[in-house]
Structures are given as C-alpha cells and as structure tokens.
Tab-separated table of C-alpha atoms and ligand atoms in Angstrom:
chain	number	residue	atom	x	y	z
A	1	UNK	CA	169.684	132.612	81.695
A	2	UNK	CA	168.071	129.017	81.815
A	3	UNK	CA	164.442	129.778	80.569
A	4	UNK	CA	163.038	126.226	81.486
A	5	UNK	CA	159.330	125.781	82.207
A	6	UNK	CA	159.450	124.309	85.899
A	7	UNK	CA	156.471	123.298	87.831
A	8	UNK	CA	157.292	123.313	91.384
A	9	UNK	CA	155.420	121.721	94.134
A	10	UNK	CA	155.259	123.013	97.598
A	11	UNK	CA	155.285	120.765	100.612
A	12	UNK	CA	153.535	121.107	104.421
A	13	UNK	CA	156.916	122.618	105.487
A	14	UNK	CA	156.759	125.389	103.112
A	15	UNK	CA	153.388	127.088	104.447
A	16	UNK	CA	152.444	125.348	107.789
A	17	UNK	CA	155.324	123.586	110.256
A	18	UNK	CA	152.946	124.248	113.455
A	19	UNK	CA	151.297	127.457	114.180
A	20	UNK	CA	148.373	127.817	112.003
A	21	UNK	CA	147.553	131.070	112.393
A	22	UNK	CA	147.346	133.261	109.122
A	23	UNK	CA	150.185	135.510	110.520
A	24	UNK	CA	152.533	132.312	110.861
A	25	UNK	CA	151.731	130.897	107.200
A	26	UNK	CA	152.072	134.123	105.763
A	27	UNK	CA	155.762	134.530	107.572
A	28	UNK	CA	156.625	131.021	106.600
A	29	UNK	CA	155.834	131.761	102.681
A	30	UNK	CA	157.848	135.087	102.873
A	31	UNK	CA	160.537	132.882	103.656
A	32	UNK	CA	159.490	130.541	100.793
A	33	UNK	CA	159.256	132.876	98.560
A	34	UNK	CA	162.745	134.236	99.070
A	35	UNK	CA	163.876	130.631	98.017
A	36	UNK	CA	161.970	130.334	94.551
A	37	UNK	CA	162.446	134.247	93.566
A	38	UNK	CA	165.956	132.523	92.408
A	39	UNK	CA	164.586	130.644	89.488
A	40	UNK	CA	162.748	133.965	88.473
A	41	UNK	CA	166.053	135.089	88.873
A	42	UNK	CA	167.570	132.612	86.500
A	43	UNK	CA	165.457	133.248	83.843
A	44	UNK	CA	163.123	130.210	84.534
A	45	UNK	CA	159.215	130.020	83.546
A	46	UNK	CA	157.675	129.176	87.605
A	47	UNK	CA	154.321	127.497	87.579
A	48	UNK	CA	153.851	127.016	91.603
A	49	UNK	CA	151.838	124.418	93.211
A	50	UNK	CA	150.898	123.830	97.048
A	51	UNK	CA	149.273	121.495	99.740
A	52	UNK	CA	146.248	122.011	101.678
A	53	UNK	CA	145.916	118.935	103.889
A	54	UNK	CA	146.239	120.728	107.309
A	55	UNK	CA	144.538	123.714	106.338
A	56	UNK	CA	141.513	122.451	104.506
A	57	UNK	CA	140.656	120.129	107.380
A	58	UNK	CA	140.732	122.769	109.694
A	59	UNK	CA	138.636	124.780	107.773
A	60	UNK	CA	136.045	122.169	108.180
A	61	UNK	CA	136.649	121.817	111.652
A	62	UNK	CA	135.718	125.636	111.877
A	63	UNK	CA	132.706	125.711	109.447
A	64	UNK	CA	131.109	122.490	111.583
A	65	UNK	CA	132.008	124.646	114.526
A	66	UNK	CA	129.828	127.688	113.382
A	67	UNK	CA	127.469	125.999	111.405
A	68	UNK	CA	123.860	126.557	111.622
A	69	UNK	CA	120.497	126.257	109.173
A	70	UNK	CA	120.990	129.730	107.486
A	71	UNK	CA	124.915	129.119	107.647
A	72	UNK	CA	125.322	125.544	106.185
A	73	UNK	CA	128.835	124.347	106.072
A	74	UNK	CA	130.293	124.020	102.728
A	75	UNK	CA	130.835	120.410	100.844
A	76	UNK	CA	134.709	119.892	100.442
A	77	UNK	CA	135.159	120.920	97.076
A	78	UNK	CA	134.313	123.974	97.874
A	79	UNK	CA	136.279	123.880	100.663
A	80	UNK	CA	138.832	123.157	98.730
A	81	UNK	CA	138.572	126.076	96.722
A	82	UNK	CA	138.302	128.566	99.549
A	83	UNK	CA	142.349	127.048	100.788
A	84	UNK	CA	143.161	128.190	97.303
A	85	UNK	CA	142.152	131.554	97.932
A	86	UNK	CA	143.767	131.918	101.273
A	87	UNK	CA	146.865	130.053	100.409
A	88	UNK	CA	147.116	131.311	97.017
A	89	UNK	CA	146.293	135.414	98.265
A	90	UNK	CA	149.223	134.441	101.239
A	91	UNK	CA	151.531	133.344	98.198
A	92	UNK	CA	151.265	135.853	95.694
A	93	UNK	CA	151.307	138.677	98.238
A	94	UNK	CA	154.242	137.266	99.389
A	95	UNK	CA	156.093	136.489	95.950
A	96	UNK	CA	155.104	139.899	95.220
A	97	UNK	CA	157.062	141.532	98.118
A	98	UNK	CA	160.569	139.190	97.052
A	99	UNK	CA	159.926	139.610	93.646
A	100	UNK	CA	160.088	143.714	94.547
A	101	UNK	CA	163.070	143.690	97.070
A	102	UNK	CA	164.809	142.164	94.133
A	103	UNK	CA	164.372	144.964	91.906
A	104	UNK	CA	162.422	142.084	89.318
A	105	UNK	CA	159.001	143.157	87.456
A	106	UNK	CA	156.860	139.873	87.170
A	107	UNK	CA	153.337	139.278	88.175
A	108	UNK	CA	152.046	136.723	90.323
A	109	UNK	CA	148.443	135.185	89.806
A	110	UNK	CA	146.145	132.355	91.627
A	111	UNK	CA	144.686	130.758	89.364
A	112	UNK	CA	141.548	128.925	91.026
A	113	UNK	CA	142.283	125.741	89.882
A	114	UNK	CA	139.546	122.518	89.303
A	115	UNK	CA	141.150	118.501	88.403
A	116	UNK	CA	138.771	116.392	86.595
A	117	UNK	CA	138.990	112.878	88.246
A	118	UNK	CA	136.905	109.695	86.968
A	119	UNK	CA	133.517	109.358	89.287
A	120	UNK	CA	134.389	105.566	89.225
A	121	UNK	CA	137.759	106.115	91.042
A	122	UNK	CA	137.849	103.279	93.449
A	123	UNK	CA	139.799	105.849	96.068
A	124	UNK	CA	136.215	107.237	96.291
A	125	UNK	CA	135.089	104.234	98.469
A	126	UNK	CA	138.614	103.708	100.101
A	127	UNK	CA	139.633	107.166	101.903
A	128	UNK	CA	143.500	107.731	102.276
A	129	UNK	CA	144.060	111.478	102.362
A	130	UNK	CA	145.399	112.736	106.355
A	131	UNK	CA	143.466	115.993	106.553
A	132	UNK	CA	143.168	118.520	109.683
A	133	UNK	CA	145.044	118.221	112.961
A	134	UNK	CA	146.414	115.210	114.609
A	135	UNK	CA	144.560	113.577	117.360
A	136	UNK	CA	145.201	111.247	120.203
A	137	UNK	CA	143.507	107.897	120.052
A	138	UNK	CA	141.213	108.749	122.836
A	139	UNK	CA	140.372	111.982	120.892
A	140	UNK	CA	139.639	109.743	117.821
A	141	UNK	CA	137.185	107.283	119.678
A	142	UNK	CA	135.491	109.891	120.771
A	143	UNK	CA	134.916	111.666	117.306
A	144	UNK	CA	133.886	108.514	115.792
A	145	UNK	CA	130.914	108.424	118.050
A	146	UNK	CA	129.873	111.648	117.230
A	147	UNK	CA	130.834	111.792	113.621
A	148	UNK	CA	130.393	107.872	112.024
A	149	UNK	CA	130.387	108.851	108.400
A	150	UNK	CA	134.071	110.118	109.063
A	151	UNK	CA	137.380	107.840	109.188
A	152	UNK	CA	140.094	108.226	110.701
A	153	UNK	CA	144.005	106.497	110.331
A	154	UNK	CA	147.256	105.983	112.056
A	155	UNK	CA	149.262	108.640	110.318
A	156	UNK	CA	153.182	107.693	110.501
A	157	UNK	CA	153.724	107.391	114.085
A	158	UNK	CA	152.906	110.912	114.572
A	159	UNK	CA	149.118	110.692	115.656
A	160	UNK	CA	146.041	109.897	114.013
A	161	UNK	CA	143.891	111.834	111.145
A	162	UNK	CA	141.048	112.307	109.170
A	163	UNK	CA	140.937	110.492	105.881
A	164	UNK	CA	138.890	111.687	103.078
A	165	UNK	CA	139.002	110.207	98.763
A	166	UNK	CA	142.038	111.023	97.032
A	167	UNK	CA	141.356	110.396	93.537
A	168	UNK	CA	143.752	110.739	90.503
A	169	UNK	CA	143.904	113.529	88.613
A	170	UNK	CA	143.212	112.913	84.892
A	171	UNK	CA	143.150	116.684	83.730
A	172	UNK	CA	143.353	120.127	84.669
A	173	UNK	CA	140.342	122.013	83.517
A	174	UNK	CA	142.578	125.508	83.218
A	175	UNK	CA	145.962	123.975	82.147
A	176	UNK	CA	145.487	126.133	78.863
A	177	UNK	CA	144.929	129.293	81.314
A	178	UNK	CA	148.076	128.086	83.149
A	179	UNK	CA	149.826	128.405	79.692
A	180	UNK	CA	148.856	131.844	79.034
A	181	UNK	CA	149.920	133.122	81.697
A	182	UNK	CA	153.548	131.866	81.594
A	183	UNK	CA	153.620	132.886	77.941
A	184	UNK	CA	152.837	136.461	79.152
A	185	UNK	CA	155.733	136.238	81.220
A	186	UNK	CA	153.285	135.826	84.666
A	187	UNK	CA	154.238	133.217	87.260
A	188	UNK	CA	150.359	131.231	87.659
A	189	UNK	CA	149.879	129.659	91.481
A	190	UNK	CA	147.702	126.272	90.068
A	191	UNK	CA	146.353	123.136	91.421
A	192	UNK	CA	146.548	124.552	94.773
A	193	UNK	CA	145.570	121.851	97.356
A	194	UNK	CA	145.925	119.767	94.280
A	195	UNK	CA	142.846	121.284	92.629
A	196	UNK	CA	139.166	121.579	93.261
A	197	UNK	CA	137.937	117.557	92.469
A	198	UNK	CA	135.285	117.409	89.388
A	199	UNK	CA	133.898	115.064	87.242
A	200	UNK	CA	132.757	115.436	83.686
A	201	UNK	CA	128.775	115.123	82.865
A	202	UNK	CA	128.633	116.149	79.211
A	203	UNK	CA	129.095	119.819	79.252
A	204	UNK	CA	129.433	120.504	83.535
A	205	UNK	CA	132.053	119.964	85.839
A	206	UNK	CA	130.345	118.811	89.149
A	207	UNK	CA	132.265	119.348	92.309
A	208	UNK	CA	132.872	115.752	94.372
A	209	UNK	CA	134.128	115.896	97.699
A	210	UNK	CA	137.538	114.707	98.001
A	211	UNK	CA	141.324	115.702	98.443
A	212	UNK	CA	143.616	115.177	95.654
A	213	UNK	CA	147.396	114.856	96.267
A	214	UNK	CA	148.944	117.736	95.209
A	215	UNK	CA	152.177	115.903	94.119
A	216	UNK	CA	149.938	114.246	91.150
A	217	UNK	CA	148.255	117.179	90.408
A	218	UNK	CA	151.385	119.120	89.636
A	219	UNK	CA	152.314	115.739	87.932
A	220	UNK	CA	149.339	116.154	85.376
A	221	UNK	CA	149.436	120.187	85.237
A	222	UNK	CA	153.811	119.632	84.167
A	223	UNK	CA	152.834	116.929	81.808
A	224	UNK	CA	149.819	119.495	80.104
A	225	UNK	CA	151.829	122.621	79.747
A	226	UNK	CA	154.995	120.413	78.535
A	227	UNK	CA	156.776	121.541	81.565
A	228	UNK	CA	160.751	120.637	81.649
A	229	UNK	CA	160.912	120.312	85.152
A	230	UNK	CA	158.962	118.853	88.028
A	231	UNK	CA	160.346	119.792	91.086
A	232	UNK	CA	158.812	118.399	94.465
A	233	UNK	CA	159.936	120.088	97.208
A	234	UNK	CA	159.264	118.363	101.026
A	235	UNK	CA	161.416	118.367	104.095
A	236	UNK	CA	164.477	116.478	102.912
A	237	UNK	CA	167.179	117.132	100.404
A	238	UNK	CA	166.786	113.807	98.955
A	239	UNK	CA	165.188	110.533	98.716
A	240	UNK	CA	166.780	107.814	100.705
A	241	UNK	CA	167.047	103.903	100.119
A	242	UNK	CA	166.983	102.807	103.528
A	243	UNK	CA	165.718	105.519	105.446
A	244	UNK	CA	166.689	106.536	108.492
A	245	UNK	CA	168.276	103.120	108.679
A	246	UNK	CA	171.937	102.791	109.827
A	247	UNK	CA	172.386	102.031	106.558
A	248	UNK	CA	170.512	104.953	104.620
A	249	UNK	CA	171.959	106.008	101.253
A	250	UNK	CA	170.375	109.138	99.742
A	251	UNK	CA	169.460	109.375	95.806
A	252	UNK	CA	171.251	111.702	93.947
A	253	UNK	CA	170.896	110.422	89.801
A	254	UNK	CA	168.238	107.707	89.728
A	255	UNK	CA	166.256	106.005	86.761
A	256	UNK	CA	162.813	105.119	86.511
A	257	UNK	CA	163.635	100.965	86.489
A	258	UNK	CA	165.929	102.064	89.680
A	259	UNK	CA	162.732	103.725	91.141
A	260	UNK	CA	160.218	101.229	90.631
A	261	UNK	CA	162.749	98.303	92.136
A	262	UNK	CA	163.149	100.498	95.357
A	263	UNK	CA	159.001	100.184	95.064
A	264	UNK	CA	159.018	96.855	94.835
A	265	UNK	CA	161.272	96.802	98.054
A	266	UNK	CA	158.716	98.983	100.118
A	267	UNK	CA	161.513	101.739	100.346
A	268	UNK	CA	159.027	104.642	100.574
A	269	UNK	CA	155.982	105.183	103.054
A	270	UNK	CA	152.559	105.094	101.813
A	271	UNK	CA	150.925	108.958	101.949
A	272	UNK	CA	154.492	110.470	102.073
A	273	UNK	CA	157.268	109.652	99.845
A	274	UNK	CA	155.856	107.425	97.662
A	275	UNK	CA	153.420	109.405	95.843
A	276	UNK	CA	155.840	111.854	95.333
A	277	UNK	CA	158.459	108.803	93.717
A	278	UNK	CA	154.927	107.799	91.800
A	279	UNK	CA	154.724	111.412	90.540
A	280	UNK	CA	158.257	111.907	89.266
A	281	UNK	CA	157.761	108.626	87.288
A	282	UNK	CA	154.389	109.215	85.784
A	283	UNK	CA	156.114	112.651	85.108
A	284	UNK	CA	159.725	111.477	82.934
A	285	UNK	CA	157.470	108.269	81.435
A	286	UNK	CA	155.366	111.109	79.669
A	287	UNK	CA	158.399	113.507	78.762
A	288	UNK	CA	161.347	111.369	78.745
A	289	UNK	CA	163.322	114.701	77.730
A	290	UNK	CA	162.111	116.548	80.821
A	291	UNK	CA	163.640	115.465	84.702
A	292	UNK	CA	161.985	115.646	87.960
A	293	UNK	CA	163.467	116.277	91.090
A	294	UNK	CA	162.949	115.613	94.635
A	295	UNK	CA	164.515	117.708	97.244
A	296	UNK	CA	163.852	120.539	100.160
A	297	UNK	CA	162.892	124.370	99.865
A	298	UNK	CA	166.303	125.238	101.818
A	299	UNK	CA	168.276	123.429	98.708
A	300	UNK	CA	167.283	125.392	96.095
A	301	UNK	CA	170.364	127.290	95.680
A	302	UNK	CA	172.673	124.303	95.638
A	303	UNK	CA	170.067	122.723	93.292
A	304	UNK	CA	170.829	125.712	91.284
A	305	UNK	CA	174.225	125.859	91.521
A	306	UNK	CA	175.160	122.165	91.263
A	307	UNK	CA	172.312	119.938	90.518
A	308	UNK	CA	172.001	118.441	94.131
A	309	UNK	CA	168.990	116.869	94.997
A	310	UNK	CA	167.493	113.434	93.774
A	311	UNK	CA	167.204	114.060	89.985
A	312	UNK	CA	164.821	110.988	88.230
A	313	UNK	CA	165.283	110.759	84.787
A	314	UNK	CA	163.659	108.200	81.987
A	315	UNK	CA	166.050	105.426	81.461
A	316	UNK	CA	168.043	106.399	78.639
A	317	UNK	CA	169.674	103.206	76.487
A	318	UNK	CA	174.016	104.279	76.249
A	319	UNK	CA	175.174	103.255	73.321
A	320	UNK	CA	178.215	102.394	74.539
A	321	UNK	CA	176.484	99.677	76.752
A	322	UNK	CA	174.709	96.149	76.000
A	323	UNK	CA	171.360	96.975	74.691
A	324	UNK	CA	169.470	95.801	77.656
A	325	UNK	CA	172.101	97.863	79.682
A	326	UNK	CA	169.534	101.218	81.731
A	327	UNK	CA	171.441	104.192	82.820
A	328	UNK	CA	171.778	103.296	87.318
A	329	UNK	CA	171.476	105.377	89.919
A	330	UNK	CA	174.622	106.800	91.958
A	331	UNK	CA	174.470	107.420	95.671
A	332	UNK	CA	176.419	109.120	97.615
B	1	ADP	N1	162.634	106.793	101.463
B	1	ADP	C1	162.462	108.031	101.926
B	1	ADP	N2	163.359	108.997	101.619
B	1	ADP	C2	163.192	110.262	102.093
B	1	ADP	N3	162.150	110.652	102.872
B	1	ADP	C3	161.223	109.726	103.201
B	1	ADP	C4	161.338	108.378	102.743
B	1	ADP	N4	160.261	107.682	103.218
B	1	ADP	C5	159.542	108.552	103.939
B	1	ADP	N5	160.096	109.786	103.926
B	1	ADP	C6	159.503	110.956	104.628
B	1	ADP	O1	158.599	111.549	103.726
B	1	ADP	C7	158.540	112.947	104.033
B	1	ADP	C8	157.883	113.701	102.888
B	1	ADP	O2	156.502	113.415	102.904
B	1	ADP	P1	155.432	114.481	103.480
B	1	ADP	O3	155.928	115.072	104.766
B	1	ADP	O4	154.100	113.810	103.482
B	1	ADP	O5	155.469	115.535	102.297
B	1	ADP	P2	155.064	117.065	102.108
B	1	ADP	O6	156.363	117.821	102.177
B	1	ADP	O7	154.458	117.099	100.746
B	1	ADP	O8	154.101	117.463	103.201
B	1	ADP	C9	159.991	113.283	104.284
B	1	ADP	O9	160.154	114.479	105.016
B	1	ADP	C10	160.471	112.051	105.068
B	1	ADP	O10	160.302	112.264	106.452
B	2	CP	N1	146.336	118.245	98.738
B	2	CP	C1	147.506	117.822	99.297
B	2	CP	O1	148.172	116.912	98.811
B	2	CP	O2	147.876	118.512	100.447
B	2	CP	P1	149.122	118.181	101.399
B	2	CP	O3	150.332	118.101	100.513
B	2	CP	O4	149.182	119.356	102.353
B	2	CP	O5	148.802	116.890	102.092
C-alpha cells in the first residue's frame, strides 16, 4: 500500500475525443475511471481534477441558441459551474460503478469548486483560453460580424477557436473542504474546468467571466492540501524535446533547471504543453519533496508498476558532485 496524496489532472482525451453527446462522455469516463480505480487500489489518497474547454463553450453556444428575455443566458462563471455539475455527476457516477466492480467501498464527491484570481490579472484584457468547437476561417469571419465583443485564434493547426481570460489561480476557496474529504477516506472531484473564476471584495467572492487552465488549478489545489503528487495526464506518455521532430527524445527523469532551459528553447507549444511544464514546476518549486508527472491515462499501470512517464523533480544538490553540479535529465 502506497498511501500518497495525488492530485490528478484529467485531459480533453479523458472525457471528450469527438462526439459530444452526454452518452459518449459518460462512456469515455467509464473507461477513465477503470484507469484511476488502480491508485484507489494501491492505497493512494485521489483528489481528481478535469477540463472543460470544449464543453463549456458549447454550453454557451446552446444557451445563446435558446436565449430569450425571460431566459437570459448565463455569464461564464456560472457557466462554468454548471460543466462542473455535468462533468463532475458523469465522473462520480462513473467512479462509482469501477469502484463497485472492484469489490472497493469509497465514496466519490464533486465538490463545486470556485479559484480566487487577482481582478488586475493582465490575462483579463489579453484572452488565450480555446473554448467550444473548432471552426473554419470562413466560419470565423462570419461570427466576428455577428458577435464583435468575441475573439477568436488559430488553435495549433487544427482550426480556429474562441478565446476567453485565463487568469491564474491564486487560491482555492474550498481547498480545506477538499482536505476533509480525503481525510474521511472520500475521493473529492475539485477545480473542475479549473474552478469557477472569483475575486475577493472584502468578505464576497464575485464571479468574473473567464476560463482558468485546469493544469494550474490542480497546480494550486496539490500545493494547498500538501499533495505528494501532481499527475497531469494528456494524450502522450511523455514530454518530448524535439517533438515530433526526426529527432524527438521523450523525458523520462527531468529537473526543474532542465525544464526551464527546454523553455527557453521554445520546446513546448503555447496553450498545450507548456502550461502543463509551467504547472509541474510551480508545483516541485513549492514542495521540493513532492514530484509531478506528465504522462497519458492509458499509462497508468506502467506508471504504477515502473515509474514511466516524465517524472519532474526539484533539483536536488548530490553530494557526491561539485556544488553547482543539478541532478540532469535522462532520455531515452
Ligand atoms: N514538447 C512536447 N511534448 C509532448 N507533447 C507536446 C509537446 N508540445 C506539444 N505537445 C502536444 O500537447 C498535447 C497536450 O496538450 P493538450 O491537448 O492541450 O492537453 P489536454 O490533454 O489537457 O487537453 C499533447 O498531446 C501533444 O500533442
Ligand atoms: N479549463 C481547462 O483548462 O479546460 P481544458 O483542459 O479542457 O482546456
């Protein structure tokens, strides 16, 4: 039995790869959900996390759609909540099915989640979030007219999006809730969608519309419950120096001075693997005991039964080396 407190982060993959019907996203997090039952299984404290970038856009698509005066669409934080709800109901229904066929007794609870950013964030004024479905450039020309207020980007060769603020996260308004819970022995579903945006004024939390990224939110929720493990799970097994170069090399032990020279180098896209590389950091320069790890859903068990995946650690001074000597990483 291992009995470490893991926050783990769900990618796009893991709820929505194209059919976004309810029935799909509930059959791809049964399948999820058979993957993380096996740290339950361990012994391992879970504290899950998950996206909401395709669904909460097309949740807005749907309340503009049937939106009148006496039905008003809702403002995005609340939006935000309600993909919460539905993805958080879709997970613990489903965790609760595995956690059964297993023969395990542990309870599963959403915990509806809100991230206090700073109202002065500058990502307030400079929107970098992909929300919604992907549109053809004709398609976006044509919602510009009609919607000017909204903007719209190039999203990795793939098609173009919706934008909306991303601020940081600099707290988790139920973090201590989040605690309870896994001291009861209850796996909490937090931050969903990386949490409902609010700022502080005095004694109220007032809802701003935005998107946070849900790889910093788990970041700040693993640093507040003193969480051992971050793990950020995406599409691919590990990170890669070189990507989908000829000459790609994938991350298997890397330190944080590694990690911010492959920054410096531009070796990971903008709104895909570099917040999660930001994350890890942010995540073993607050707990230099704890690790975070990159990897994908379908590599949990080797993860588990051998450590593979790309494991970021705080540079730890060797003894046995020069002082200014940082543990390196090792490819393979
Ligand atoms: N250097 C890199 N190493 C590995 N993957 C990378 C790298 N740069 C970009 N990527 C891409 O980033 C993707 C993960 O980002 P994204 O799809 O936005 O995450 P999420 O799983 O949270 O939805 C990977 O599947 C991969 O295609
Ligand atoms: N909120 C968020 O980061 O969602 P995605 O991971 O789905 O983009």
């Amino acid at each position: 039995m291992t009995n470490r407190k893991i926050v783990v982060a769900l990618g796009g993959n893991a709820i929505l790869a194209h059919d976004a019907s309810a029935q799909a996203q509930q059959q791809a997090l049964l399948a999820t959900a058979k993957y993380l039952v096996e740290f339950i299984k361990q012994g391992d404290q879970l504290i899950i996390s998950h996206g909401n970038g395709p669904q909460v856009g097309n949740l807005l698509l749907q309340q503009a759609a049937g939106a009148s005066e006496q039905n008003p669409p809702m403002p995005l934080d609340t939006a935000v909540a309600m993909t919460q709800g539905s993805i958080g109901y879709w997970m613990q229904n489903a965790m609760a099915e595995v956690i059964a066929e297993n023969g395990l007794e542990v309870d599963v609870a959403s915990v509806v989640t809100q991230v206090e950013v700073s109202a002065d964030d500058p990502a307030f004024k400079h929107p970098t979030k992909p929300i919604g479905p992907f549109y053809t450039k004709a398609a976006v020309d044509e919602l510009k007219v009609a919607h000017p207020e909204q903007q719209f980007v190039e999203d990795a060769g793939r098609g173009y999006r919706r934008v909306v603020a991303s601020p940081r996260p600099i707290g988790v308004k139920e973090a201590g809730v989040v605690n309870q819970l896994v001291k009861a022995g209850i796996v909490p579903i937090s931050v969903g969608g990386g949490g409902v945006p609010v700022v502080r004024e005095g004694n109220r939390l007032v809802g701003r519309e935005a998107v946070i990224d849900k790889d910093f939110a788990s970041e700040k929720l693993a640093e507040l419950v003193g969480a051992d493990l971050l793990i950020i799970l995406t599409a691919v097994d590990h990170i890669f120096v070189n990507f989908n170069q000829p000459t790609q090399q994938r991350l298997t032990q890397v330190s944080v001075s590694d990690l911010k020279r492959y920054i410096a180098e531009d070796q990971f896209a903008k709104g895909s693997m570099l917040p999660k590389v930001e994350a890890a950091i942010q995540f073993v320069e607050h707990r230099p005991a704890g690790q975070a790890v990159v990897t994908s859903l379908e590599n949990i068990g080797e993860f588990l039964a051998t450590g593979s995946g790309t494991v970021i650690s705080a540079d730890v001074r060797d003894a046995t080396r020069p002082d200014d000597e940082l543990t390196t990483t090792t490819h393979d």
